Short mmCIF file of C-alpha atoms in Angstrom, two decimals:
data_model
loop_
_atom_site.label_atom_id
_atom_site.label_comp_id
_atom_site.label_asym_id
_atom_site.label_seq_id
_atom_site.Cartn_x
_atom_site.Cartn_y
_atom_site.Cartn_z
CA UNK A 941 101.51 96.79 79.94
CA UNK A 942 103.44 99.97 81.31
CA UNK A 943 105.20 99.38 84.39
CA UNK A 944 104.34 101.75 86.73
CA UNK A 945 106.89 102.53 88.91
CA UNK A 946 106.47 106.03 90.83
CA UNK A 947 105.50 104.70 94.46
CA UNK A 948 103.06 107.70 95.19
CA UNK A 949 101.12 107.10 92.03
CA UNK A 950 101.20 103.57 92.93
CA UNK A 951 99.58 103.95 96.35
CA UNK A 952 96.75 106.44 94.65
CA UNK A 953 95.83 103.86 92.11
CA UNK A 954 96.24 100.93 94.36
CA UNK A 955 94.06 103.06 96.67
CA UNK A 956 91.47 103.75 94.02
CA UNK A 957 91.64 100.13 93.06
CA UNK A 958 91.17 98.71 96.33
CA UNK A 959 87.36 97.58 95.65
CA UNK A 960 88.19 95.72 92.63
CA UNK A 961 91.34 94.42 94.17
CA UNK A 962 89.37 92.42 97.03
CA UNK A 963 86.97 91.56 94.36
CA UNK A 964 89.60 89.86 91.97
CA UNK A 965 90.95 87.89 95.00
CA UNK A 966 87.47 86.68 95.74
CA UNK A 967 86.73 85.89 92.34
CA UNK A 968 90.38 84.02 91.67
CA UNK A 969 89.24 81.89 95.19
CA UNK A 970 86.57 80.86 93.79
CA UNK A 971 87.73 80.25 90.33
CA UNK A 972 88.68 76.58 89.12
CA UNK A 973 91.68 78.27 87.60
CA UNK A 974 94.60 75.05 88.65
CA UNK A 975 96.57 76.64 91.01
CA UNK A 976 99.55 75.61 88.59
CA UNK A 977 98.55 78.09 86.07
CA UNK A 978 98.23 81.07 88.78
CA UNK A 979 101.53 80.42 89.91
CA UNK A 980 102.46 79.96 86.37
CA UNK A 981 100.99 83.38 85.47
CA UNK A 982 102.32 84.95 88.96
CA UNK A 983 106.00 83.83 87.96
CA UNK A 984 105.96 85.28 84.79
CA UNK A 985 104.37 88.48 85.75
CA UNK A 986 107.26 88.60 88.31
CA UNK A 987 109.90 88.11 85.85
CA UNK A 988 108.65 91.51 83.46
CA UNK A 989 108.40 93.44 86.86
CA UNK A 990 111.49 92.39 88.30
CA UNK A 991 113.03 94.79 85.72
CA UNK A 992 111.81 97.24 88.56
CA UNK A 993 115.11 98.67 90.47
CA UNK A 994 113.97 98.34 94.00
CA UNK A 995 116.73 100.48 95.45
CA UNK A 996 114.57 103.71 93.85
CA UNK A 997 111.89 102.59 96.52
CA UNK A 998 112.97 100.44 99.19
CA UNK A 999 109.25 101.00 100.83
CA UNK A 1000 109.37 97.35 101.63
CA UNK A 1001 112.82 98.39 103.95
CA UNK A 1002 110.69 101.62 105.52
CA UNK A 1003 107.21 99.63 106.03
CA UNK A 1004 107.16 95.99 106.37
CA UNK A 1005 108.34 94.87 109.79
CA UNK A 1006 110.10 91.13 109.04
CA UNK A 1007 109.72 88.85 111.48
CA UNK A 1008 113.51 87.44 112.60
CA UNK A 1009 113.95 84.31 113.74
CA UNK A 1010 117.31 83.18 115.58
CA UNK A 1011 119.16 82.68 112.77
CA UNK A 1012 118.17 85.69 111.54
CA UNK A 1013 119.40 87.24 114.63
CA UNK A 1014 122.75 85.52 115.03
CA UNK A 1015 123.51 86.50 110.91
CA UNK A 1016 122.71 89.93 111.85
CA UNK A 1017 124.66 90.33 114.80
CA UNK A 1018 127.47 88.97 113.29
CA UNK A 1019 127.69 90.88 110.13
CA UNK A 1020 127.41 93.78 112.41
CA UNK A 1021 130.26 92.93 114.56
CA UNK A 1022 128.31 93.09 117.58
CA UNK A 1023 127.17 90.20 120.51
CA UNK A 1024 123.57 88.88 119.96
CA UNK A 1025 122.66 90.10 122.87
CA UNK A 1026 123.97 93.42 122.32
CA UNK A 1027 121.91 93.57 118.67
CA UNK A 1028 118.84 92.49 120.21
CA UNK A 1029 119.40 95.30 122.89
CA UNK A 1030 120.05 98.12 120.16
CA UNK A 1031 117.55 96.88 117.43
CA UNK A 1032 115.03 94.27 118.18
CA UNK A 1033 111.27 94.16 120.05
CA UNK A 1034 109.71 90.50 120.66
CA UNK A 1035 107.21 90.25 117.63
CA UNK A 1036 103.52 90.78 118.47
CA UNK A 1037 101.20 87.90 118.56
CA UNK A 1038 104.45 85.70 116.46
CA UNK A 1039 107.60 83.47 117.51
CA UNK A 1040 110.55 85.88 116.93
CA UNK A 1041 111.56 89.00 116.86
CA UNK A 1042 111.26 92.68 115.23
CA UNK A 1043 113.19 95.90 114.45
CA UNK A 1044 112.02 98.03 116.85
CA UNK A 1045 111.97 101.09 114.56
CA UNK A 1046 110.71 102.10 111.25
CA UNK A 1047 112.45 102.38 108.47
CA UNK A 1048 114.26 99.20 109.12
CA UNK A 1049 117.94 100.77 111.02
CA UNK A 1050 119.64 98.64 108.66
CA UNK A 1051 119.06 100.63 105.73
CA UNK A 1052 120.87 103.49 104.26
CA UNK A 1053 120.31 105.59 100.78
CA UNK A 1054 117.80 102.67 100.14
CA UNK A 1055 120.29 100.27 100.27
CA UNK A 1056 120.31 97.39 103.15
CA UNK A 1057 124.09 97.49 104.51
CA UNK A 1058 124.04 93.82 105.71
CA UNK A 1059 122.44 92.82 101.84
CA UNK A 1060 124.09 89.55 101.78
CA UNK A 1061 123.33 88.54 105.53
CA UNK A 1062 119.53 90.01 105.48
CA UNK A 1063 116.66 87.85 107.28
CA UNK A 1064 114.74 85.19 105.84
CA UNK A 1065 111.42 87.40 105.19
CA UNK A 1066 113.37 89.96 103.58
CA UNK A 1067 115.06 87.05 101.26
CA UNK A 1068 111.51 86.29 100.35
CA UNK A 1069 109.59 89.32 99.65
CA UNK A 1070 107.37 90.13 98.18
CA UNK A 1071 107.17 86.31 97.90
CA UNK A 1072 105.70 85.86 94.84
CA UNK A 1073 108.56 83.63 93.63
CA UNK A 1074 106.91 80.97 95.99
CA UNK A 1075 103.85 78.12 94.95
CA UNK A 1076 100.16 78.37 96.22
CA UNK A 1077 99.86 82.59 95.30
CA UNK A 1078 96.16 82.13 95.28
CA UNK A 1079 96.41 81.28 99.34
CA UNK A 1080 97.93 84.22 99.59
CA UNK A 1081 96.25 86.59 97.86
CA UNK A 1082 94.90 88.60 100.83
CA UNK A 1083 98.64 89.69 101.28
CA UNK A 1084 99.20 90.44 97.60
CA UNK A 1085 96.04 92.83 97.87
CA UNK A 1086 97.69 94.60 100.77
CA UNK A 1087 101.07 94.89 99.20
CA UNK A 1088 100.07 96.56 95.70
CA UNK A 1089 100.16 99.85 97.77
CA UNK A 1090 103.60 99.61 99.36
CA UNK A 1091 105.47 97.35 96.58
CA UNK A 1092 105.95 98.15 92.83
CA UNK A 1093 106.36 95.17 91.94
CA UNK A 1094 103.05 93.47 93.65
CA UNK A 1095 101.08 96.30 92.10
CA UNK A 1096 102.40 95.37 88.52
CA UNK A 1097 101.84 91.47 89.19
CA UNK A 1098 98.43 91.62 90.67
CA UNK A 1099 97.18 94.53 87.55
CA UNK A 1100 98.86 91.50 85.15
CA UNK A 1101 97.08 88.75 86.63
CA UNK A 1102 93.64 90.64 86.63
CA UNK A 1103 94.10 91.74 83.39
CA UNK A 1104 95.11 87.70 82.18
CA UNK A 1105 92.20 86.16 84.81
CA UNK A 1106 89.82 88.57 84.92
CA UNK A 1107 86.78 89.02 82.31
CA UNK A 1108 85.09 91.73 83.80
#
């Protein structure tokens, strides 16, 4: 499979897709598929679409808020040179309904030319996306269904995994 990598074609297709997408994730629910072999699947899909440069998109850094912990927060200040305190004042908002904090603004101030300036201190969430690396994908599939608009990469696993799973 072709992987698609121009973000606005991506969001038109996931958009157009969006019906089917919801239905895969209820039909992969109720599958008896062993969650080993979706995770199997998921991790080798990843590997083919992490070919994907995402510095050419970096939607993740201009749409997803992460949600920093303390740790996060202490890294961040620090690799910034500032006080905590100081980072949380110019940055941060307390995160809605969660424990821990977010960037107050969007695209996430911590980016520039699609780069993130603080790569090697970045928070946990951002470590982690689009998580698909991790076990149990199919109890997180709701996510993955959101994220094929925003992430290259999520679009290319999930159109794999329906095209592997899915005998329409």
């Amino acid at each position: 499979m072709k992987l698609e990598t121009d973000l606005t074609r991506i969001q038109r297709l996931a958009e157009e897709r969006e019906r089917a997408n919801w239905a895969f994730r209820s039909f992969l629910k109720a599958s008896d598929f062993p969650a080993a072999r979706i995770d199997r699947a998921v991790r080798e899909a990843f590997r083919a679409a992490a070919q994907i440069d995402c510095t050419r998109c970096a939607n993740c850094c201009k749409v997803v808020g992460p949600v920093l912990g303390p740790a996060d927060v202490k890294r961040l200040a620090a690799a910034q040179g500032i006080p905590v305190q100081k980072f949380r004042t110019r940055y941060l908002e307390p995160a809605d309904g969660e424990r821990g904090e977010r960037f107050r603004a969007k695209p996430c101030p911590l980016l520039k030319d699609n780069r993130c300036t603080v790569y090697e201190h970045r928070p946990r969430d951002c470590r982690s996306f689009p998580h698909l690396h991790k076990k149990g994908f199919v109890f997180r599939l709701a996510q993955a269904v959101l994220n094929c608009s925003l992430c290259p990469i999520v679009f290319q696993v999930y159109e794999e995994l329906k095209a592997e799973f899915w005998k329409r």
